[in-house]
Short mmCIF file of C-alpha atoms and ligand atoms in Angstrom, two decimals:
data_model
loop_
_atom_site.label_atom_id
_atom_site.label_comp_id
_atom_site.label_asym_id
_atom_site.label_seq_id
_atom_site.Cartn_x
_atom_site.Cartn_y
_atom_site.Cartn_z
CA MET A 512 -26.50 -5.02 0.88
CA ALA A 513 -27.38 -1.33 0.86
CA ARG A 514 -27.61 0.13 -2.60
CA THR A 515 -24.90 2.60 -3.58
CA CYS A 516 -25.89 6.02 -4.83
CA LEU A 517 -24.41 8.91 -6.78
CA THR A 518 -26.12 12.29 -6.87
CA ILE A 519 -25.50 14.56 -9.84
CA ILE A 520 -26.34 18.19 -9.22
CA LEU A 521 -26.82 20.36 -12.29
CA ALA A 522 -25.47 23.79 -11.46
CA ALA A 523 -24.34 25.13 -14.82
CA GLY A 524 -27.16 27.63 -15.19
CA GLN A 525 -26.17 31.25 -15.79
CA GLY A 526 -28.98 32.61 -13.67
CA THR A 527 -28.99 35.88 -15.58
CA ARG A 528 -32.42 36.82 -14.25
CA MET A 529 -30.94 37.10 -10.75
CA LYS A 530 -28.99 40.16 -12.02
CA SER A 531 -26.09 39.20 -9.82
CA ALA A 532 -22.32 38.82 -9.93
CA LEU A 533 -22.82 35.72 -7.79
CA PRO A 534 -23.60 32.43 -9.63
CA LYS A 535 -27.24 31.57 -9.06
CA VAL A 536 -26.69 28.33 -7.15
CA LEU A 537 -24.53 30.18 -4.60
CA HIS A 538 -27.33 32.51 -3.55
CA PRO A 539 -28.14 31.59 0.03
CA VAL A 540 -31.31 30.23 1.54
CA ALA A 541 -31.18 30.50 5.33
CA GLY A 542 -27.54 31.48 4.91
CA LEU A 543 -26.50 28.36 3.00
CA PRO A 544 -25.91 28.33 -0.78
CA MET A 545 -28.83 26.73 -2.61
CA ALA A 546 -26.58 24.06 -4.09
CA ALA A 547 -25.37 23.10 -0.62
CA HIS A 548 -28.99 22.55 0.45
CA VAL A 549 -29.31 20.11 -2.42
CA VAL A 550 -26.12 18.30 -1.40
CA ALA A 551 -27.42 18.06 2.18
CA THR A 552 -30.68 16.55 0.91
CA ALA A 553 -28.81 13.99 -1.18
CA ASN A 554 -26.62 13.05 1.77
CA ALA A 555 -29.65 12.70 4.01
CA ALA A 556 -31.17 10.39 1.40
CA GLY A 557 -28.12 8.15 1.76
CA SER A 558 -26.17 9.27 -1.29
CA ASP A 559 -22.55 8.11 -1.23
CA ALA A 560 -21.03 10.62 -3.62
CA THR A 561 -21.90 13.93 -5.23
CA ALA A 562 -20.99 15.13 -8.70
CA ILE A 563 -21.58 18.82 -9.33
CA VAL A 564 -21.83 19.98 -12.92
CA VAL A 565 -20.68 23.58 -13.26
CA GLY A 566 -20.40 25.90 -16.22
CA HIS A 567 -20.20 29.66 -16.21
CA GLY A 568 -18.80 30.88 -12.89
CA GLY A 569 -17.61 27.35 -12.30
CA ASP A 570 -14.56 28.34 -10.31
CA ALA A 571 -16.59 30.44 -7.91
CA VAL A 572 -19.04 27.58 -7.40
CA ARG A 573 -16.22 25.10 -6.87
CA GLU A 574 -14.46 27.38 -4.40
CA ALA A 575 -17.59 28.22 -2.44
CA LEU A 576 -18.80 24.66 -2.15
CA SER A 577 -15.62 22.62 -1.85
CA GLY A 578 -15.06 23.80 1.73
CA MET A 579 -18.44 22.51 2.84
CA LEU A 580 -18.64 19.22 0.98
CA GLY A 581 -16.77 16.06 1.69
CA ASN A 582 -17.20 13.60 -1.10
CA ALA A 583 -17.91 15.86 -4.10
CA THR A 584 -16.35 16.06 -7.54
CA PHE A 585 -16.81 18.93 -9.97
CA HIS A 586 -17.41 18.54 -13.68
CA GLU A 587 -17.35 21.26 -16.28
CA GLN A 588 -20.06 21.61 -18.90
CA THR A 589 -18.62 24.27 -21.17
CA ASP A 590 -21.55 24.68 -23.56
CA GLN A 591 -25.04 24.23 -22.24
CA LEU A 592 -26.65 21.83 -24.64
CA GLY A 593 -29.37 20.51 -22.37
CA THR A 594 -29.94 18.54 -19.19
CA ALA A 595 -28.92 15.16 -20.67
CA HIS A 596 -25.72 16.74 -21.97
CA ALA A 597 -25.16 18.24 -18.51
CA VAL A 598 -25.55 14.88 -16.75
CA LEU A 599 -23.10 13.34 -19.19
CA ALA A 600 -20.49 15.91 -18.16
CA ALA A 601 -20.26 13.77 -15.02
CA ARG A 602 -19.62 10.61 -17.08
CA ASP A 603 -16.43 9.82 -15.13
CA ALA A 604 -18.31 9.82 -11.85
CA ILE A 605 -21.16 7.71 -13.27
CA ALA A 606 -18.71 5.22 -14.74
CA LYS A 607 -17.44 4.36 -11.27
CA GLY A 608 -20.62 2.33 -11.00
CA TYR A 609 -23.51 2.97 -8.64
CA ASP A 610 -26.82 1.20 -8.15
CA ASP A 611 -28.77 4.47 -8.05
CA VAL A 612 -28.10 7.80 -9.71
CA LEU A 613 -30.09 10.84 -8.57
CA VAL A 614 -30.20 13.91 -10.76
CA MET A 615 -31.09 17.11 -8.96
CA PHE A 616 -30.99 20.82 -9.86
CA GLY A 617 -28.76 23.22 -7.95
CA ASP A 618 -31.46 25.90 -8.09
CA THR A 619 -34.17 23.74 -6.50
CA PRO A 620 -33.19 23.72 -2.85
CA LEU A 621 -36.35 22.65 -1.03
CA VAL A 622 -36.55 18.99 -2.00
CA ARG A 623 -36.90 16.90 1.16
CA PRO A 624 -34.80 13.76 1.62
CA GLU A 625 -38.02 11.72 1.89
CA VAL A 626 -38.77 12.41 -1.77
CA MET A 627 -35.35 11.21 -2.88
CA GLN A 628 -35.62 8.19 -0.61
CA GLU A 629 -38.93 7.28 -2.18
CA ALA A 630 -37.42 7.63 -5.66
CA ARG A 631 -34.55 5.36 -4.63
CA ALA A 632 -36.99 2.86 -3.15
CA ARG A 633 -38.69 2.64 -6.58
CA LEU A 634 -35.35 1.92 -8.21
CA GLY A 635 -34.87 -0.75 -5.57
CA ASP A 636 -38.23 -2.22 -6.60
CA GLY A 637 -37.04 -2.61 -10.17
CA ALA A 638 -37.82 0.68 -11.90
CA SER A 639 -35.13 1.95 -14.26
CA VAL A 640 -36.28 5.55 -14.36
CA VAL A 641 -38.19 7.43 -11.65
CA VAL A 642 -39.56 10.89 -12.32
CA VAL A 643 -40.65 13.23 -9.54
CA GLY A 644 -43.88 14.87 -10.68
CA PHE A 645 -45.96 17.64 -9.18
CA ARG A 646 -49.15 19.54 -9.93
CA PRO A 647 -48.53 23.31 -10.14
CA GLU A 648 -51.37 25.81 -10.34
CA ASP A 649 -50.01 26.97 -13.68
CA PRO A 650 -48.17 24.30 -15.67
CA THR A 651 -46.89 26.71 -18.34
CA GLY A 652 -43.23 26.11 -19.10
CA TYR A 653 -42.92 22.73 -17.42
CA GLY A 654 -42.48 19.36 -19.03
CA ARG A 655 -45.79 17.42 -18.96
CA LEU A 656 -45.99 13.83 -17.77
CA ILE A 657 -47.73 11.86 -20.50
CA GLU A 658 -49.51 8.87 -19.02
CA ILE A 659 -51.44 6.05 -20.61
CA ASP A 660 -53.61 4.07 -18.20
CA ASP A 661 -51.86 5.75 -15.25
CA THR A 662 -48.49 4.67 -16.55
CA LEU A 663 -45.82 7.20 -17.47
CA VAL A 664 -44.82 6.84 -21.13
CA ALA A 665 -43.09 10.11 -21.96
CA ILE A 666 -42.28 13.64 -20.83
CA ARG A 667 -43.11 16.37 -23.29
CA GLU A 668 -41.43 19.74 -22.84
CA HIS A 669 -43.83 22.67 -22.97
CA ARG A 670 -42.45 24.01 -26.24
CA ASP A 671 -42.79 20.66 -27.93
CA ALA A 672 -46.22 19.81 -26.53
CA SER A 673 -49.51 19.78 -28.44
CA ASP A 674 -52.46 21.79 -27.13
CA GLU A 675 -53.95 18.59 -25.77
CA GLU A 676 -50.70 17.73 -23.97
CA ARG A 677 -50.46 21.26 -22.61
CA SER A 678 -53.81 20.80 -20.90
CA ILE A 679 -52.16 18.21 -18.61
CA ASN A 680 -51.22 19.72 -15.28
CA TYR A 681 -49.15 16.80 -13.96
CA CYS A 682 -45.63 18.12 -14.55
CA ASN A 683 -42.02 17.12 -14.27
CA GLY A 684 -40.39 18.52 -11.15
CA GLY A 685 -37.04 18.09 -12.86
CA ILE A 686 -35.65 15.56 -10.42
CA MET A 687 -34.98 12.06 -11.72
CA ALA A 688 -33.60 8.84 -10.34
CA LEU A 689 -32.06 6.41 -12.80
CA SER A 690 -30.62 2.95 -12.61
CA GLY A 691 -26.84 3.27 -12.48
CA ARG A 692 -26.57 0.22 -14.72
CA LEU A 693 -28.58 1.85 -17.55
CA ILE A 694 -28.09 5.58 -17.23
CA LEU A 695 -25.17 5.98 -19.63
CA ASP A 696 -26.86 3.85 -22.30
CA LEU A 697 -30.08 5.81 -21.96
CA LEU A 698 -28.45 9.24 -22.01
CA ASP A 699 -26.16 8.38 -24.91
CA ALA A 700 -29.24 7.45 -26.95
CA ILE A 701 -30.86 10.87 -26.50
CA GLY A 702 -30.93 13.22 -29.50
CA ASN A 703 -31.64 16.93 -29.80
CA ASP A 704 -34.47 16.93 -32.32
CA ASN A 705 -36.82 19.27 -30.45
CA ALA A 706 -37.92 22.91 -30.32
CA LYS A 707 -34.90 24.03 -28.31
CA GLY A 708 -32.38 21.82 -30.09
CA GLU A 709 -31.23 20.56 -26.68
CA TYR A 710 -30.43 17.12 -25.30
CA TYR A 711 -33.27 16.58 -22.83
CA MET A 712 -32.69 14.07 -20.03
CA THR A 713 -36.46 13.74 -19.88
CA ASP A 714 -36.27 11.78 -23.15
CA ALA A 715 -34.79 8.94 -21.08
CA VAL A 716 -38.38 8.09 -20.14
CA GLU A 717 -39.48 7.24 -23.67
CA ILE A 718 -36.25 5.48 -24.54
CA ALA A 719 -36.37 3.31 -21.43
CA ARG A 720 -40.02 2.44 -22.19
CA GLU A 721 -39.16 1.41 -25.72
CA ARG A 722 -36.54 -0.93 -24.29
CA GLY A 723 -39.11 -2.54 -22.04
CA GLU A 724 -37.74 -0.97 -18.88
CA LYS A 725 -40.00 0.02 -16.02
CA VAL A 726 -40.58 3.77 -15.72
CA VAL A 727 -42.57 5.36 -12.90
CA ALA A 728 -43.59 8.78 -11.63
CA ILE A 729 -43.96 9.66 -7.99
CA GLU A 730 -45.75 12.81 -6.90
CA ALA A 731 -44.17 15.43 -4.63
CA PRO A 732 -45.72 18.56 -3.10
CA VAL A 733 -45.25 21.69 -5.23
CA GLU A 734 -43.08 23.20 -2.49
CA ASP A 735 -40.43 20.52 -2.89
CA VAL A 736 -39.72 21.28 -6.52
CA VAL A 737 -40.06 25.05 -6.64
CA GLY A 738 -37.01 26.41 -8.41
CA VAL A 739 -35.27 29.76 -8.25
CA ASN A 740 -34.87 31.89 -11.34
CA THR A 741 -35.32 35.38 -9.90
CA ARG A 742 -34.80 37.15 -6.60
CA ARG A 743 -38.55 37.00 -6.12
CA ASP A 744 -38.33 33.23 -6.35
CA LEU A 745 -35.42 33.28 -3.91
CA ALA A 746 -37.46 35.26 -1.37
CA ALA A 747 -40.41 32.89 -1.83
CA VAL A 748 -38.15 29.87 -1.29
CA GLU A 749 -36.65 31.48 1.82
CA ALA A 750 -40.17 32.02 3.19
CA ILE A 751 -41.05 28.37 2.65
CA TRP A 752 -37.77 27.26 4.30
CA GLN A 753 -38.43 29.51 7.30
CA ARG A 754 -42.01 28.28 7.67
CA ARG A 755 -40.94 24.64 7.54
CA THR A 756 -38.20 25.28 10.09
CA ARG A 757 -40.55 27.10 12.48
CA GLU A 758 -42.93 24.16 12.25
CA ARG A 759 -40.11 21.71 12.95
CA MET A 760 -38.92 23.77 15.94
CA LEU A 761 -42.46 23.91 17.35
CA ASP A 762 -42.82 20.16 16.85
CA ASP A 763 -39.48 19.67 18.61
CA GLY A 764 -40.65 21.50 21.75
CA VAL A 765 -39.60 25.09 21.16
CA SER A 766 -42.22 27.71 22.05
CA MET A 767 -42.76 30.74 19.86
CA THR A 768 -45.52 33.21 20.50
CA ALA A 769 -45.27 34.68 16.99
CA PRO A 770 -43.38 32.13 14.88
CA ASP A 771 -43.80 34.12 11.67
CA THR A 772 -41.51 36.82 13.07
CA VAL A 773 -38.65 34.54 14.07
CA TYR A 774 -35.89 33.92 11.50
CA PHE A 775 -33.58 30.94 11.70
CA HIS A 776 -30.26 30.16 10.05
CA HIS A 777 -29.75 26.78 8.42
CA ASP A 778 -27.63 25.61 11.37
CA THR A 779 -29.59 27.06 14.31
CA ALA A 780 -29.89 24.51 17.10
CA VAL A 781 -32.48 25.07 19.82
CA GLU A 782 -33.28 22.61 22.58
CA PRO A 783 -36.80 21.93 23.85
CA ASP A 784 -38.52 24.19 26.37
CA THR A 785 -36.82 27.27 25.04
CA VAL A 786 -39.16 30.20 24.56
CA ILE A 787 -38.53 32.54 21.65
CA GLU A 788 -40.45 35.79 21.80
CA PRO A 789 -41.48 37.75 18.68
CA ASN A 790 -38.98 39.36 16.30
CA VAL A 791 -35.83 37.40 16.96
CA VAL A 792 -33.18 36.82 14.28
CA PHE A 793 -30.66 33.98 14.36
CA GLY A 794 -27.47 34.37 12.33
CA PRO A 795 -24.96 31.57 11.75
CA GLY A 796 -23.71 29.21 14.42
CA VAL A 797 -26.16 29.64 17.30
CA ARG A 798 -26.90 26.96 19.89
CA VAL A 799 -29.52 27.46 22.56
CA ALA A 800 -29.88 25.03 25.46
CA GLY A 801 -33.18 23.99 26.97
CA GLY A 802 -35.33 26.29 29.05
CA ALA A 803 -33.71 29.46 27.78
CA ARG A 804 -35.76 32.52 26.92
CA ILE A 805 -34.85 34.65 23.93
CA ARG A 806 -36.80 37.85 24.29
CA SER A 807 -38.08 40.16 21.61
CA PHE A 808 -35.90 41.99 19.09
CA SER A 809 -32.73 40.10 19.87
CA HIS A 810 -30.10 39.27 17.23
CA LEU A 811 -27.79 36.30 17.77
CA GLU A 812 -24.87 34.96 15.75
CA GLY A 813 -22.07 32.59 16.67
CA ALA A 814 -23.42 32.45 20.20
CA THR A 815 -24.04 29.71 22.74
CA VAL A 816 -26.87 30.22 25.21
CA GLY A 817 -26.92 28.00 28.28
CA ALA A 818 -29.87 26.30 29.89
CA HIS A 819 -32.41 28.66 31.45
CA ALA A 820 -30.39 31.67 30.36
CA GLU A 821 -32.21 34.83 29.32
CA VAL A 822 -31.36 37.06 26.40
CA GLY A 823 -32.93 40.42 25.57
CA PRO A 824 -35.22 42.09 24.85
CA PHE A 825 -33.07 44.05 22.36
CA ALA A 826 -29.85 42.12 22.97
CA ARG A 827 -27.12 41.49 20.45
CA LEU A 828 -24.98 38.39 20.83
CA ARG A 829 -22.05 38.33 18.45
CA PRO A 830 -19.63 35.50 17.61
CA GLY A 831 -18.04 33.92 20.64
CA ALA A 832 -20.70 35.05 23.09
CA ASP A 833 -20.97 32.10 25.45
CA LEU A 834 -23.62 32.32 28.14
CA ALA A 835 -23.51 29.71 30.90
CA ASP A 836 -26.63 28.35 32.55
CA LYS A 837 -29.00 30.97 33.96
CA ALA A 838 -26.87 33.88 32.75
CA LYS A 839 -28.73 37.02 31.75
CA VAL A 840 -27.97 39.50 29.01
CA GLY A 841 -30.58 42.20 28.98
CA ASN A 842 -31.75 45.14 26.92
CA PHE A 843 -29.38 47.12 24.70
CA CYS A 844 -26.40 44.96 25.57
CA GLU A 845 -23.82 43.71 23.10
CA VAL A 846 -21.67 40.70 23.88
CA LYS A 847 -18.79 39.53 21.67
CA LYS A 848 -16.24 36.77 22.29
CA ALA A 849 -17.00 36.61 25.97
CA GLU A 850 -17.88 33.99 28.52
CA ILE A 851 -20.68 35.03 30.84
CA GLY A 852 -20.56 32.77 33.89
CA ALA A 853 -23.47 30.88 35.39
CA GLY A 854 -26.08 33.20 36.81
CA ALA A 855 -24.07 36.31 35.94
CA LYS A 856 -26.10 39.37 34.94
CA VAL A 857 -25.35 41.84 32.20
CA ASN A 858 -28.65 43.57 32.18
CA HIS A 859 -28.57 47.07 30.78
CA LEU A 860 -26.85 49.12 28.08
CA THR A 861 -23.52 47.34 28.28
CA TYR A 862 -20.75 46.25 25.92
CA VAL A 863 -18.81 43.15 26.86
CA GLY A 864 -16.13 42.12 24.35
CA ASP A 865 -13.10 39.84 24.82
CA ALA A 866 -13.99 39.07 28.39
CA VAL A 867 -14.40 36.27 30.89
CA ILE A 868 -17.01 36.95 33.53
CA GLY A 869 -17.23 34.66 36.55
CA ALA A 870 -20.35 33.02 37.91
CA GLY A 871 -22.78 35.25 39.72
CA ALA A 872 -21.06 38.50 38.78
CA ASN A 873 -23.26 41.57 38.34
CA ILE A 874 -22.37 44.02 35.62
CA GLY A 875 -24.02 47.40 36.18
CA ALA A 876 -25.78 49.48 33.58
CA GLY A 877 -23.60 51.19 31.04
CA THR A 878 -20.46 49.17 31.72
CA ILE A 879 -18.01 49.07 28.82
CA THR A 880 -15.08 46.74 28.36
CA CYS A 881 -12.57 48.91 26.49
CA ASN A 882 -11.11 45.99 24.60
CA TYR A 883 -9.57 47.69 21.59
CA ASP A 884 -6.73 50.20 21.40
CA GLY A 885 -6.89 50.64 17.66
CA TYR A 886 -4.39 47.83 17.06
CA GLY A 887 -5.06 44.86 19.29
CA LYS A 888 -7.89 43.33 21.31
CA HIS A 889 -7.32 42.78 25.01
CA LEU A 890 -8.92 40.64 27.66
CA THR A 891 -11.03 41.75 30.61
CA GLU A 892 -11.39 39.20 33.40
CA ILE A 893 -14.06 39.64 36.00
CA GLY A 894 -14.02 37.26 38.94
CA GLN A 895 -16.97 35.35 40.24
CA GLY A 896 -19.36 37.31 42.39
CA ALA A 897 -17.78 40.62 41.40
CA PHE A 898 -19.96 43.72 41.23
CA ILE A 899 -19.26 46.34 38.60
CA GLY A 900 -20.92 49.68 39.39
CA SER A 901 -22.85 51.41 36.64
CA ASN A 902 -21.13 53.38 33.92
CA SER A 903 -17.70 51.93 34.51
CA ALA A 904 -15.05 51.62 31.82
CA LEU A 905 -12.82 48.58 32.22
CA VAL A 906 -9.68 49.26 30.22
CA ALA A 907 -8.26 45.94 29.01
CA PRO A 908 -6.10 44.09 29.68
CA VAL A 909 -7.38 44.18 33.21
CA ARG A 910 -8.59 41.80 35.88
CA ILE A 911 -11.26 42.42 38.50
CA GLY A 912 -10.88 39.94 41.36
CA ASP A 913 -13.44 37.55 42.77
CA ASN A 914 -16.13 39.26 44.85
CA ALA A 915 -14.54 42.66 44.24
CA TYR A 916 -16.49 45.91 43.86
CA VAL A 917 -15.95 48.58 41.28
CA ALA A 918 -17.48 51.90 42.23
CA SER A 919 -19.89 53.45 39.73
CA GLY A 920 -18.36 55.62 37.11
CA SER A 921 -14.89 54.17 37.52
CA VAL A 922 -12.29 53.97 34.81
CA VAL A 923 -10.41 50.86 35.79
CA THR A 924 -6.90 50.59 34.36
CA GLU A 925 -5.21 48.47 37.00
CA ALA A 926 -5.97 45.05 38.40
CA VAL A 927 -8.43 44.94 41.30
CA PRO A 928 -7.58 42.26 43.90
CA ASP A 929 -10.14 39.78 45.17
CA ASP A 930 -12.54 41.30 47.73
CA ALA A 931 -11.23 44.85 47.09
CA VAL A 932 -13.29 47.93 46.28
CA ALA A 933 -11.92 50.04 43.44
CA PHE A 934 -12.70 53.75 43.18
CA GLY A 935 -11.47 54.82 39.81
CA ARG A 936 -13.09 58.23 39.72
CA ALA A 937 -12.65 61.80 40.99
CA HIS A 938 -13.61 62.51 44.59
CA GLN A 939 -16.88 64.36 45.11
CA VAL A 940 -16.77 67.79 46.80
CA ASN A 941 -19.88 69.54 48.24
CA LYS A 942 -19.94 73.37 48.71
CA ASP A 943 -22.68 74.26 51.22
CA GLY A 944 -25.06 77.03 50.13
CA LEU A 945 -23.38 77.63 46.76
CA ALA A 946 -26.40 76.75 44.56
CA PRO A 947 -28.50 79.97 45.17
CA LYS A 948 -25.42 82.11 44.57
CA LEU A 949 -24.69 80.36 41.32
CA ARG A 950 -28.29 80.85 40.15
CA ALA A 951 -28.16 84.56 40.93
CA ARG A 952 -24.94 84.89 38.98
CA PHE A 953 -26.28 83.08 35.91
CA LYS A 954 -29.54 85.06 35.97
CA ALA A 955 -27.71 88.40 36.15
CA ALA A 956 -25.48 87.43 33.24
CA LYS A 957 -28.48 86.51 31.10
CA GLU A 958 -30.29 89.82 31.82
CA ALA A 959 -27.16 91.82 31.08
CA ALA A 960 -26.87 90.07 27.73
CA LYS A 961 -30.51 90.92 26.87
CA LYS A 962 -30.02 94.68 27.55
CA ALA A 963 -26.86 94.88 25.53
C1 UD1 B 1863 -36.58 21.17 -16.84
C2 UD1 B 1863 -37.19 19.89 -17.35
C3 UD1 B 1863 -38.70 20.04 -17.32
C4 UD1 B 1863 -39.17 20.33 -15.92
C5 UD1 B 1863 -38.44 21.54 -15.36
C6 UD1 B 1863 -38.74 21.68 -13.89
C7 UD1 B 1863 -35.66 18.97 -18.99
C8 UD1 B 1863 -35.35 18.80 -20.42
N1 UD1 B 1863 -36.74 19.67 -18.70
O1 UD1 B 1863 -36.96 22.19 -17.75
O2 UD1 B 1863 -39.32 18.85 -17.78
O3 UD1 B 1863 -40.56 20.53 -15.89
O4 UD1 B 1863 -37.02 21.41 -15.50
O5 UD1 B 1863 -38.21 22.87 -13.39
O6 UD1 B 1863 -34.94 18.43 -18.16
N2 UD1 B 1863 -28.78 22.76 -16.91
C9 UD1 B 1863 -27.43 22.56 -17.05
N3 UD1 B 1863 -26.90 22.43 -18.30
C10 UD1 B 1863 -27.66 22.47 -19.41
C11 UD1 B 1863 -29.04 22.68 -19.25
C12 UD1 B 1863 -29.58 22.82 -18.01
O7 UD1 B 1863 -26.71 22.51 -16.06
O8 UD1 B 1863 -27.10 22.32 -20.50
C13 UD1 B 1863 -29.34 22.91 -15.59
C14 UD1 B 1863 -29.91 24.30 -15.38
O9 UD1 B 1863 -28.96 25.15 -14.79
C15 UD1 B 1863 -31.06 24.04 -14.43
C16 UD1 B 1863 -31.50 22.62 -14.76
O10 UD1 B 1863 -30.42 22.03 -15.44
O11 UD1 B 1863 -30.64 24.06 -13.07
C17 UD1 B 1863 -32.76 22.60 -15.61
O12 UD1 B 1863 -32.52 23.23 -16.83
P1 UD1 B 1863 -33.54 24.23 -17.45
O13 UD1 B 1863 -33.02 24.69 -18.76
O14 UD1 B 1863 -33.95 25.25 -16.49
O15 UD1 B 1863 -34.76 23.25 -17.74
P2 UD1 B 1863 -36.28 23.62 -17.83
O16 UD1 B 1863 -36.56 24.15 -19.18
O17 UD1 B 1863 -36.68 24.43 -16.66
CA1 CA B 1864 -35.75 25.72 -15.11
#
């Protein structure tokens, strides 16, 4: 039988050093609140339920996260009396009975599921408490893992540590896994006789040892346990997330000539054999099918890019942009809530919003769908194979028929039938020999003005 698992996420921190109206754990990494990253990690590690401990700003945290989490409960820790006290705020959830209980911090979003899986595996092997350790360059401020003969016996918080203990650089990453059978007993036995006067969950190590329980430490890379206290930390964490994601994309068959200049969102999905040129930014909700090329300086959000389609350079795809296979959206084009049919081309200086463009249509430079009248948005339909001459304004709602032509510079306000040519512009008139006369007139006027 698979072991059951509860994950408790401590998210009661005030985060005052962020200098923000937003609770710390709601600050986004790759567009997703930090705490939601932690929930995703727990879920990926096979956790069955999540208990989130909130304090100050609790309602905001609850509101922001409840939409994105399925099986989560929220627990209020009114006064912050330490990490053990925080975990016990979720007593109701713990009491439901789980084999494994993971304790994670809402401000430590880069833990990989593998680490939590390893911790759970140790519980499965009979450990009662598993501590995730790491070796930072500077251990100041962290709890030190006190080992005797390579066996973890206690965690000493920095403030309570002796000079000798402070020289240890094997530190507590903060994450713990505890036996669901013992956790309440262990935490209830913890006191607050320490420098901070707090209930430290780390004291569970010593207490479990004294009771003859098995306690182990596993080591994780520093990057997994880096926490966020300041906006500098947040930027550093974002950089690590982006680097990891670029590496994963490259490993998954996506080409990037300058990966360091490409920015992904937490939900960006790119299929193999796509090429992403330098300086591309992905906002939320983008899917790119295989073989597509996203050229330099393009910005995409809420967009779907079909197989072998081409975007940019300098293209902006906004929510609802849906490019079929082999469609092209070129430089200085903006597309919003529009289907661009297979092989259709929108190549230069164009705005397409609230539109459906048929396969193989060609949209000339400077075409604008006039979709908004100040009150409502209206649809422009362009049939397959249609050709829209440059610098045309298509005033929606309007339909251009299949294989129709729109003459350059037209303002189209009425439907154009299939196969028709629409001239929506003034007729041109040529006056033979007028140019020299005009020049003479303008020149004379200028000289008269100078003399006056
Ligand atoms: C904690 C660990 C320390 C470890 C370090 C890693 C303890 C006692 N110490 O120290 O060994 O090296 O993390 O970063 O666990 N929280 C609450 N309610 C509380 C207290 C804390 O929700 O009453 C939350 C905080 O918001 C934070 C997390 O628990 O997300 C850790 O608390 P914090 O006070 O930052 O612990 P550290 O001193 O950093
Ligand atoms: Ca901390």
